[in-house]
Tab-separated table of C-alpha atoms in Angstrom:
chain	number	residue	atom	x	y	z
A	11	MET	CA	117.893	121.031	92.839
A	12	LYS	CA	119.426	120.697	96.308
A	13	LEU	CA	119.811	117.147	97.498
A	14	LEU	CA	119.200	116.278	101.123
A	15	THR	CA	122.289	115.748	103.258
A	16	TYR	CA	122.271	112.345	105.028
A	17	LEU	CA	123.685	110.975	108.210
A	18	LEU	CA	125.209	107.561	107.646
A	19	ALA	CA	124.500	105.406	110.626
A	20	LEU	CA	126.715	102.463	111.472
A	21	THR	CA	124.042	100.099	110.045
A	22	GLY	CA	124.973	101.610	106.757
A	23	THR	CA	121.459	103.325	106.276
A	24	TYR	CA	120.627	106.838	105.874
A	25	PHE	CA	118.079	109.035	107.806
A	26	ALA	CA	116.328	112.068	106.647
A	27	LEU	CA	116.812	115.477	108.406
A	28	GLY	CA	113.419	116.573	107.752
A	29	GLU	CA	113.491	117.590	104.077
A	30	PRO	CA	112.704	115.422	101.170
A	31	ALA	CA	115.638	114.171	99.121
A	32	VAL	CA	114.638	115.683	95.785
A	33	VAL	CA	112.185	118.383	94.995
A	34	ILE	CA	110.943	118.757	91.450
A	35	PRO	CA	109.244	122.164	90.352
A	36	LEU	CA	106.376	121.556	88.081
A	37	ASP	CA	105.681	123.543	84.759
A	38	LYS	CA	101.901	124.234	84.324
A	39	GLN	CA	99.627	124.285	81.161
A	40	TYR	CA	96.078	125.602	80.603
A	41	VAL	CA	94.354	123.747	77.952
A	42	PRO	CA	90.985	125.317	76.965
A	43	VAL	CA	87.806	123.037	76.895
A	44	GLN	CA	85.423	124.360	74.106
A	45	ARG	CA	81.764	124.247	73.265
A	46	ASP	CA	80.234	125.657	70.285
A	47	GLY	CA	83.483	127.333	69.368
A	48	LYS	CA	83.536	129.073	72.854
A	49	ILE	CA	85.954	128.597	75.570
A	50	VAL	CA	83.796	127.508	78.577
A	51	SER	CA	86.697	126.402	81.037
A	52	TYR	CA	90.187	125.221	81.308
A	53	LYS	CA	91.967	121.742	81.987
A	54	THR	CA	95.321	122.082	83.723
A	55	ALA	CA	98.353	119.864	83.573
A	56	TYR	CA	101.459	119.827	85.998
A	57	PHE	CA	104.766	118.270	84.700
A	58	GLY	CA	108.286	118.091	85.725
A	59	ARG	CA	111.628	117.074	84.327
A	60	ILE	CA	113.341	113.593	84.940
A	61	PHE	CA	116.174	111.705	83.286
A	62	VAL	CA	116.429	108.500	81.539
A	63	GLY	CA	119.354	106.453	80.270
A	64	ALA	CA	123.038	106.425	80.929
A	65	PRO	CA	126.068	107.412	80.555
A	66	GLU	CA	124.546	110.657	79.018
A	67	PRO	CA	120.886	110.760	80.144
A	68	GLN	CA	117.857	111.966	78.044
A	69	ASN	CA	115.553	114.448	79.920
A	70	PHE	CA	111.827	114.399	79.535
A	71	THR	CA	108.788	116.296	80.989
A	72	VAL	CA	106.312	114.111	82.755
A	73	VAL	CA	103.159	114.161	84.730
A	74	PHE	CA	103.443	112.736	88.194
A	75	ASP	CA	100.107	110.824	88.368
A	76	THR	CA	98.799	109.170	91.564
A	77	GLY	CA	96.018	107.630	89.592
A	78	SER	CA	97.982	105.447	87.257
A	79	GLY	CA	100.617	102.770	87.537
A	80	HIS	CA	102.884	102.861	84.542
A	81	PHE	CA	105.894	104.856	83.006
A	82	PHE	CA	105.391	105.841	79.565
A	83	LEU	CA	107.369	108.111	76.937
A	84	PRO	CA	107.095	108.493	73.294
A	85	SER	CA	109.673	106.907	71.370
A	86	MET	CA	111.577	107.394	68.180
A	87	GLY	CA	109.514	104.363	66.752
A	88	CYS	CA	106.446	106.527	67.022
A	89	GLU	CA	106.026	108.706	63.998
A	90	SER	CA	102.566	110.183	64.537
A	91	GLU	CA	101.992	113.875	65.153
A	92	SER	CA	100.870	113.196	68.752
A	93	CYS	CA	104.572	111.730	69.295
A	94	ARG	CA	106.544	113.932	66.966
A	95	ARG	CA	105.424	117.065	68.759
A	96	HIS	CA	107.029	115.885	71.984
A	97	LYS	CA	110.680	114.806	72.805
A	98	ARG	CA	110.868	111.219	72.067
A	99	TYR	CA	112.883	108.586	73.734
A	100	ASP	CA	115.784	107.332	71.809
A	101	PHE	CA	116.589	103.584	72.536
A	102	LEU	CA	119.672	103.397	70.361
A	103	ALA	CA	121.348	106.500	72.277
A	104	SER	CA	121.105	104.893	75.457
A	105	GLY	CA	123.776	102.568	76.742
A	106	SER	CA	121.629	101.324	79.524
A	107	ALA	CA	118.737	100.364	77.708
A	108	LYS	CA	117.709	96.671	77.421
A	109	PRO	CA	114.842	95.609	75.203
A	110	ILE	CA	112.479	93.044	77.033
A	111	ASP	CA	109.398	91.084	76.808
A	112	HIS	CA	106.403	91.279	79.178
A	113	THR	CA	108.146	88.813	81.677
A	114	GLY	CA	111.153	90.969	81.943
A	115	GLN	CA	113.410	88.720	79.904
A	116	GLU	CA	115.892	90.322	77.391
A	117	VAL	CA	115.074	90.026	73.697
A	118	THR	CA	117.058	91.156	70.616
A	119	ALA	CA	116.030	94.667	69.639
A	120	ASP	CA	115.504	93.785	65.925
A	121	VAL	CA	113.148	90.987	66.889
A	122	GLY	CA	110.145	90.790	64.250
A	123	GLU	CA	107.313	90.444	66.886
A	124	ARG	CA	107.871	92.399	70.309
A	125	ASP	CA	105.532	91.995	73.223
A	126	GLN	CA	103.489	95.332	73.440
A	127	VAL	CA	100.823	96.680	75.951
A	128	ALA	CA	98.241	99.151	75.481
A	129	ILE	CA	97.229	101.408	78.554
A	130	SER	CA	94.684	104.125	78.843
A	131	PHE	CA	95.461	107.773	80.198
A	132	GLY	CA	92.345	109.957	80.586
A	133	THR	CA	90.599	110.073	77.358
A	134	GLY	CA	93.417	108.455	75.443
A	135	GLU	CA	95.459	105.337	75.002
A	136	VAL	CA	99.171	104.398	74.499
A	137	SER	CA	100.594	101.339	73.098
A	138	GLY	CA	104.129	100.538	73.046
A	139	ASP	CA	107.153	98.102	73.571
A	140	PHE	CA	108.764	97.089	77.038
A	141	VAL	CA	112.242	98.319	77.685
A	142	GLU	CA	114.437	98.250	80.935
A	143	GLU	CA	116.157	101.496	81.580
A	144	ILE	CA	117.762	103.425	84.244
A	145	PHE	CA	115.498	106.116	85.624
A	146	CYS	CA	116.748	109.253	87.679
A	147	LEU	CA	115.001	112.097	89.436
A	148	THR	CA	118.155	114.368	88.931
A	149	LYS	CA	120.773	114.411	86.226
A	150	HIS	CA	123.799	112.185	86.607
A	151	THR	CA	126.300	111.999	83.640
A	152	GLY	CA	128.942	109.274	83.036
A	153	GLY	CA	128.902	105.803	84.224
A	154	PHE	CA	128.375	104.834	87.711
A	155	LYS	CA	129.219	101.589	89.535
A	156	ASP	CA	126.712	102.052	92.271
A	157	VAL	CA	123.031	103.430	91.349
A	158	PRO	CA	122.755	106.913	92.874
A	159	LEU	CA	120.120	107.241	95.627
A	160	ASP	CA	117.453	108.908	93.368
A	161	CYS	CA	117.903	106.379	90.372
A	162	THR	CA	116.575	102.972	89.745
A	163	LYS	CA	116.210	100.425	87.155
A	164	VAL	CA	112.612	100.350	85.911
A	165	ARG	CA	110.602	98.802	83.036
A	166	VAL	CA	109.416	101.552	80.746
A	167	ILE	CA	106.585	101.603	78.054
A	168	ALA	CA	108.465	103.143	74.953
A	169	ALA	CA	105.204	104.306	73.175
A	170	THR	CA	104.898	103.445	69.485
A	171	GLN	CA	101.280	104.913	69.256
A	172	MET	CA	99.688	107.676	71.138
A	173	THR	CA	96.269	108.967	70.283
A	174	GLU	CA	95.810	112.370	69.041
A	175	GLU	CA	93.365	112.991	72.176
A	176	PRO	CA	94.730	114.233	74.473
A	177	PHE	CA	98.232	114.248	73.651
A	178	ASN	CA	98.226	116.683	70.834
A	179	SER	CA	97.065	119.051	73.393
A	180	PHE	CA	99.650	118.711	75.905
A	181	GLU	CA	103.054	120.008	76.419
A	182	PHE	CA	104.327	117.303	78.661
A	183	ASP	CA	106.284	114.326	77.187
A	184	GLY	CA	105.084	111.442	79.116
A	185	VAL	CA	103.399	110.231	82.393
A	186	ILE	CA	104.862	108.632	85.611
A	187	GLY	CA	102.272	106.521	87.358
A	188	LEU	CA	102.694	107.025	91.159
A	189	GLY	CA	99.811	104.682	91.910
A	190	LEU	CA	100.528	101.732	94.151
A	191	ALA	CA	102.455	98.650	92.580
A	192	SER	CA	99.267	96.681	92.175
A	193	LEU	CA	97.976	99.280	89.747
A	194	ALA	CA	100.670	98.356	87.196
A	195	VAL	CA	100.968	95.159	85.369
A	196	ASP	CA	103.929	94.143	87.311
A	197	PRO	CA	105.717	96.113	90.113
A	198	ALA	CA	108.922	96.101	88.077
A	199	PHE	CA	106.903	98.845	86.065
A	200	SER	CA	106.043	100.857	89.233
A	201	VAL	CA	108.762	103.632	89.396
A	202	PHE	CA	108.386	104.491	93.130
A	203	GLU	CA	108.063	100.749	94.033
A	204	GLN	CA	111.631	100.485	92.458
A	205	LEU	CA	112.989	103.568	94.283
A	206	ALA	CA	111.423	102.346	97.564
A	207	LYS	CA	113.464	99.178	97.569
A	208	SER	CA	116.386	101.098	98.462
A	209	SER	CA	117.084	101.294	102.234
A	210	LYS	CA	118.468	104.645	101.700
A	211	PHE	CA	115.402	106.140	100.151
A	212	LEU	CA	112.431	107.270	102.571
A	213	PRO	CA	109.281	105.490	100.910
A	214	GLN	CA	107.393	108.709	100.973
A	215	PHE	CA	106.531	111.660	98.450
A	216	GLY	CA	104.545	114.737	98.798
A	217	TYR	CA	102.620	116.769	96.381
A	218	PHE	CA	102.090	120.705	96.400
A	219	LEU	CA	100.005	122.873	94.126
A	220	SER	CA	100.490	126.432	94.010
A	221	ASP	CA	97.497	128.710	93.970
A	222	ARG	CA	99.290	131.243	91.671
A	223	ASP	CA	100.989	131.100	88.555
A	224	ASP	CA	104.136	132.978	89.556
A	225	VAL	CA	104.909	130.231	92.166
A	226	PRO	CA	105.892	126.604	90.982
A	227	SER	CA	104.006	123.629	92.193
A	228	GLU	CA	106.358	121.075	93.328
A	229	VAL	CA	106.587	117.190	93.849
A	230	SER	CA	108.973	115.964	96.495
A	231	PHE	CA	110.599	112.430	96.694
A	232	GLY	CA	112.332	110.550	99.710
A	233	GLY	CA	109.970	112.576	102.299
A	234	HIS	CA	107.725	115.617	102.284
A	235	ASP	CA	108.514	119.259	102.512
A	236	GLU	CA	107.947	120.787	105.777
A	237	ARG	CA	108.063	124.350	104.182
A	238	ARG	CA	104.743	123.683	102.460
A	239	LEU	CA	102.773	122.814	105.710
A	240	ALA	CA	100.496	125.281	107.204
A	241	SER	CA	98.901	122.631	109.687
A	242	ASP	CA	99.937	119.196	110.995
A	243	LEU	CA	99.671	116.234	108.936
A	244	GLN	CA	96.663	113.866	109.549
A	245	TRP	CA	96.690	110.263	108.172
A	246	SER	CA	93.981	108.307	106.627
A	247	PRO	CA	94.819	104.631	105.888
A	248	VAL	CA	94.553	103.647	102.122
A	249	HIS	CA	91.370	101.725	101.791
A	250	LYS	CA	91.659	98.360	99.778
A	251	PRO	CA	95.451	98.859	98.594
A	252	GLU	CA	95.232	95.793	96.549
A	253	LEU	CA	93.308	97.979	93.873
A	254	GLY	CA	96.392	100.192	93.508
A	255	PHE	CA	94.666	103.703	94.091
A	256	TRP	CA	95.732	106.115	96.882
A	257	GLN	CA	91.888	105.539	97.981
A	258	VAL	CA	90.578	106.451	101.417
A	259	LYS	CA	87.292	105.595	103.022
A	260	VAL	CA	84.814	108.425	103.323
A	261	LEU	CA	82.410	108.158	106.369
A	262	SER	CA	80.357	111.201	105.501
A	263	VAL	CA	79.894	113.991	102.914
A	264	THR	CA	77.988	117.206	104.170
A	265	VAL	CA	77.337	120.071	101.747
A	266	GLY	CA	76.387	123.382	103.662
A	267	GLY	CA	75.575	121.149	106.639
A	268	GLN	CA	73.405	118.883	104.703
A	269	LYS	CA	74.416	115.196	104.670
A	270	LEU	CA	74.732	113.437	101.310
A	271	PRO	CA	72.441	110.318	101.597
A	272	LEU	CA	74.560	108.461	99.152
A	273	CYS	CA	77.567	108.277	101.562
A	274	GLU	CA	75.344	107.433	104.837
A	275	ASP	CA	76.916	103.938	104.780
A	276	GLY	CA	80.266	105.006	103.380
A	277	CYS	CA	81.871	106.189	100.181
A	278	ALA	CA	85.460	106.394	98.925
A	279	ALA	CA	87.607	108.976	97.561
A	280	ILE	CA	90.928	108.781	95.494
A	281	ALA	CA	93.525	111.327	95.893
A	282	ASP	CA	94.535	111.898	92.041
A	283	THR	CA	97.317	114.263	91.021
A	284	GLY	CA	96.237	113.746	87.415
A	285	THR	CA	92.798	115.093	87.660
A	286	SER	CA	91.864	118.802	87.210
A	287	LEU	CA	88.548	118.545	88.749
A	288	LEU	CA	86.584	117.323	91.802
A	289	GLY	CA	85.025	114.056	90.726
A	290	ALA	CA	81.663	113.176	92.292
A	291	PRO	CA	79.570	109.692	91.695
A	292	ARG	CA	77.448	110.171	88.794
A	293	GLN	CA	74.150	109.452	90.795
A	294	ALA	CA	75.052	112.192	93.168
A	295	ALA	CA	76.245	114.852	90.554
A	296	GLN	CA	73.106	116.345	89.908
A	297	GLN	CA	72.259	116.940	93.537
A	298	LEU	CA	75.708	118.261	94.250
A	299	HIS	CA	75.256	120.895	91.431
A	300	ARG	CA	71.912	122.079	92.684
A	301	LEU	CA	73.148	122.288	96.245
A	302	LEU	CA	76.393	124.007	95.253
A	303	ALA	CA	74.998	126.656	92.822
A	304	ARG	CA	74.036	130.006	94.219
A	305	LYS	CA	72.542	133.085	92.692
A	306	ALA	CA	74.868	136.372	92.468
A	307	PRO	CA	73.076	139.450	93.531
A	308	GLU	CA	74.152	141.466	90.536
A	309	ALA	CA	74.567	140.749	86.819
A	310	SER	CA	78.261	141.676	86.767
A	311	SER	CA	80.324	140.510	83.888
A	312	ASP	CA	83.585	140.481	85.788
A	313	LEU	CA	82.442	138.568	88.594
A	314	ASP	CA	84.878	135.687	89.596
A	315	CYS	CA	82.712	132.998	91.177
A	316	ARG	CA	85.909	131.600	93.055
A	317	ASP	CA	85.506	134.631	95.183
A	318	PHE	CA	81.615	134.378	95.706
A	319	GLU	CA	80.707	132.737	98.897
A	320	GLY	CA	79.058	129.258	98.587
A	321	PRO	CA	78.619	126.156	100.906
A	322	ASP	CA	81.552	124.069	101.963
A	323	ILE	CA	81.754	120.453	100.994
A	324	VAL	CA	83.023	118.594	104.122
A	325	PHE	CA	84.642	115.062	103.798
A	326	GLU	CA	84.890	113.107	106.954
A	327	LEU	CA	87.707	110.399	106.348
A	328	GLU	CA	88.667	107.211	108.231
A	329	GLY	CA	91.497	107.994	110.646
A	330	GLY	CA	89.681	111.195	111.944
A	331	VAL	CA	90.550	113.338	109.013
A	332	THR	CA	88.245	116.349	107.917
A	333	LEU	CA	88.823	117.953	104.577
A	334	VAL	CA	86.806	121.115	103.786
A	335	ILE	CA	86.432	122.109	100.099
A	336	GLY	CA	85.234	125.539	99.777
A	337	ALA	CA	83.772	127.651	97.020
A	338	ARG	CA	87.252	128.984	96.243
A	339	GLU	CA	88.207	125.523	95.264
A	340	TYR	CA	85.246	123.892	93.523
A	341	SER	CA	83.692	126.914	91.588
A	342	ARG	CA	83.949	127.676	87.886
A	343	ALA	CA	85.532	131.011	87.574
A	344	ALA	CA	83.103	132.224	84.971
A	345	PRO	CA	79.530	132.827	85.985
A	346	MET	CA	76.461	131.712	83.931
A	347	GLN	CA	74.026	134.382	82.755
A	348	VAL	CA	70.262	132.860	82.749
A	349	LEU	CA	68.358	134.801	80.110
A	350	ARG	CA	64.646	134.792	80.712
A	351	ALA	CA	62.204	136.462	78.184
A	352	GLY	CA	60.654	139.830	79.951
A	353	LEU	CA	62.763	139.068	83.100
A	354	PRO	CA	65.920	140.452	84.398
A	355	THR	CA	69.072	138.493	83.717
A	356	GLN	CA	70.072	136.240	86.545
A	357	VAL	CA	73.709	135.451	87.252
A	358	VAL	CA	74.694	131.974	88.685
A	359	CYS	CA	77.866	130.709	89.991
A	360	ARG	CA	78.257	126.966	89.507
A	361	ALA	CA	80.638	124.209	90.737
A	362	SER	CA	82.931	122.378	88.410
A	363	LEU	CA	82.389	118.699	88.970
A	364	LEU	CA	83.522	115.606	87.066
A	365	PRO	CA	80.895	112.863	87.003
A	366	VAL	CA	82.509	109.458	88.051
A	367	ASP	CA	80.759	106.340	86.573
A	368	LYS	CA	80.492	103.061	88.207
A	369	SER	CA	83.362	100.788	87.512
A	370	PRO	CA	84.306	97.294	88.784
A	371	ALA	CA	87.286	98.538	90.639
A	372	LEU	CA	85.860	101.745	92.161
A	373	GLY	CA	82.184	100.715	92.563
A	374	SER	CA	79.444	103.363	92.317
A	375	LYS	CA	80.463	105.611	95.221
A	376	ALA	CA	83.867	106.937	94.537
A	377	PHE	CA	85.055	110.412	94.779
A	378	ILE	CA	87.998	111.922	92.814
A	379	LEU	CA	90.041	114.442	94.993
A	380	GLY	CA	91.717	116.195	92.063
A	381	GLU	CA	93.355	119.648	91.741
A	382	PRO	CA	90.373	121.466	93.893
A	383	MET	CA	91.505	119.458	97.012
A	384	LEU	CA	95.172	119.562	96.040
A	385	ARG	CA	95.339	123.432	95.931
A	386	LYS	CA	94.189	123.646	99.429
A	387	TYR	CA	95.711	120.611	101.028
A	388	TYR	CA	99.491	119.245	100.902
A	389	THR	CA	99.382	115.530	100.384
A	390	VAL	CA	101.854	112.861	101.395
A	391	TYR	CA	101.781	109.365	100.270
A	392	ASP	CA	103.430	106.769	102.435
A	393	TRP	CA	104.128	103.824	100.408
A	394	GLN	CA	105.239	101.754	103.093
A	395	ARG	CA	102.608	102.338	105.707
A	396	LYS	CA	99.873	102.574	102.920
A	397	GLN	CA	98.412	105.870	104.171
A	398	VAL	CA	97.623	109.340	102.826
A	399	GLY	CA	98.631	112.554	104.743
A	400	PHE	CA	96.667	115.833	104.466
A	401	ALA	CA	97.733	119.259	105.822
A	402	LEU	CA	96.682	122.649	104.970
A	403	SER	CA	98.976	123.902	102.133
A	404	LYS	CA	101.335	126.980	103.183
A	405	GLN	CA	101.567	129.066	100.051
A	406	PRO	CA	104.889	130.739	99.478
A	407	GLN	CA	105.199	134.385	98.158
A	408	PRO	CA	107.035	134.710	94.750
A	409	GLU	CA	110.192	136.322	96.637
A	410	GLU	CA	110.441	133.249	98.831
A	411	ASN	CA	110.372	130.814	95.881
A	412	PRO	CA	111.985	132.314	92.642
A	413	ALA	CA	110.119	130.998	89.528
A	414	THR	CA	111.960	127.981	88.131
A	415	HIS	CA	109.201	126.676	85.854
A	416	ARG	CA	107.121	127.602	82.693
A	417	VAL	CA	103.407	128.348	82.293
A	418	TYR	CA	101.789	127.511	79.001
A	419	GLY	CA	98.561	128.880	77.607
A	420	ALA	CA	97.514	131.204	80.705
A	421	PRO	CA	94.188	132.583	80.007
A	422	GLN	CA	93.907	136.175	79.297
A	423	ASP	CA	90.305	136.455	80.254
A	424	PRO	CA	89.061	133.473	82.030
A	425	PHE	CA	85.846	135.173	83.355
A	426	SER	CA	83.611	135.646	80.527
A	427	PRO	CA	80.330	134.624	81.583
A	428	SER	CA	78.315	131.869	79.446
A	429	ALA	CA	74.664	132.356	78.604
A	430	VAL	CA	71.649	130.019	78.606
A	431	HIS	CA	68.289	130.890	77.375
A	432	VAL	CA	65.300	129.664	79.492
């Protein structure tokens, strides 16, 4: 990818010229969700290529996840199928790798008992050894005296175990956690915290989700991409940054003009690039499903509910930011047929929501702004000022942005209706 040209000031620092330093196109994968042997929906994952090690870097595909804090890769020391089906990090092939303990102190690679850590990712878990490595956003070969702008030393979790669920289902190799540094066991494990330490690297990254498969989604580092903005950026401060999440304070939530009582005294919402759905507090999920469900006038087997009108969900955030999530974003594509004995079949369009359970960190009133929000809004994560920027996304046409990505498992017929008997 094209690197940004910088102006070198007399102070020795660089200033961006309105473009990010690095833009990484993202591959996309559809993963079917099945019930009773039938596909009822799809999860999606977006991942791009990064480079680890020197002088000859190893490349891997990773999810750039704002909802987690660590960087992990499957290692050659992991022999399970969930590791072997992916590209594995080879410690012995890297001239820059250094085995370390949990404090960052170097240890001998063949030491009998290595410090290990176990971390959760979605429905799965990863455990592994600690390694200090050179990480780069773009490919740099050969030795280098000065670390390039888009490279940094970082502590990596070299996985020796990865659970079958969900890693057997996914094409990506690993995950880079882009949550705030406090979400990691130590800031030295936070990739962006280490990149941001350079005075030449603008401490900001942006995330763009394409609404079509023939145009790649993108993540940008060292600034945001003005080409992807259809409106001005509006900023909301991070709420409780010590928790490590890109969490904003929600002042109110309305559905079709009706206020959600749960948020009358405030809620929270997390901008999470690693979540496929819109997450809602479990105690409000049933009410939201009821408010967002709508009857279709005709029983049509090819109805796409994302194109069928429904009430808007409106989030009022701290800082004067308003986010509007419409039926296009929150709906399941496939309708549900309600079969009633002796009565005409009723077709219903429903929302696709992820119930969010109460937790010590998030409390009981947390929304997760996953893919439905990210498809409509370009988001910018300001590491230094601890704020999240939102702007309507400007979706390019395929001819404006030639495909540089792959799509895995695209559904052939995503709109087959499910049926329920009442």
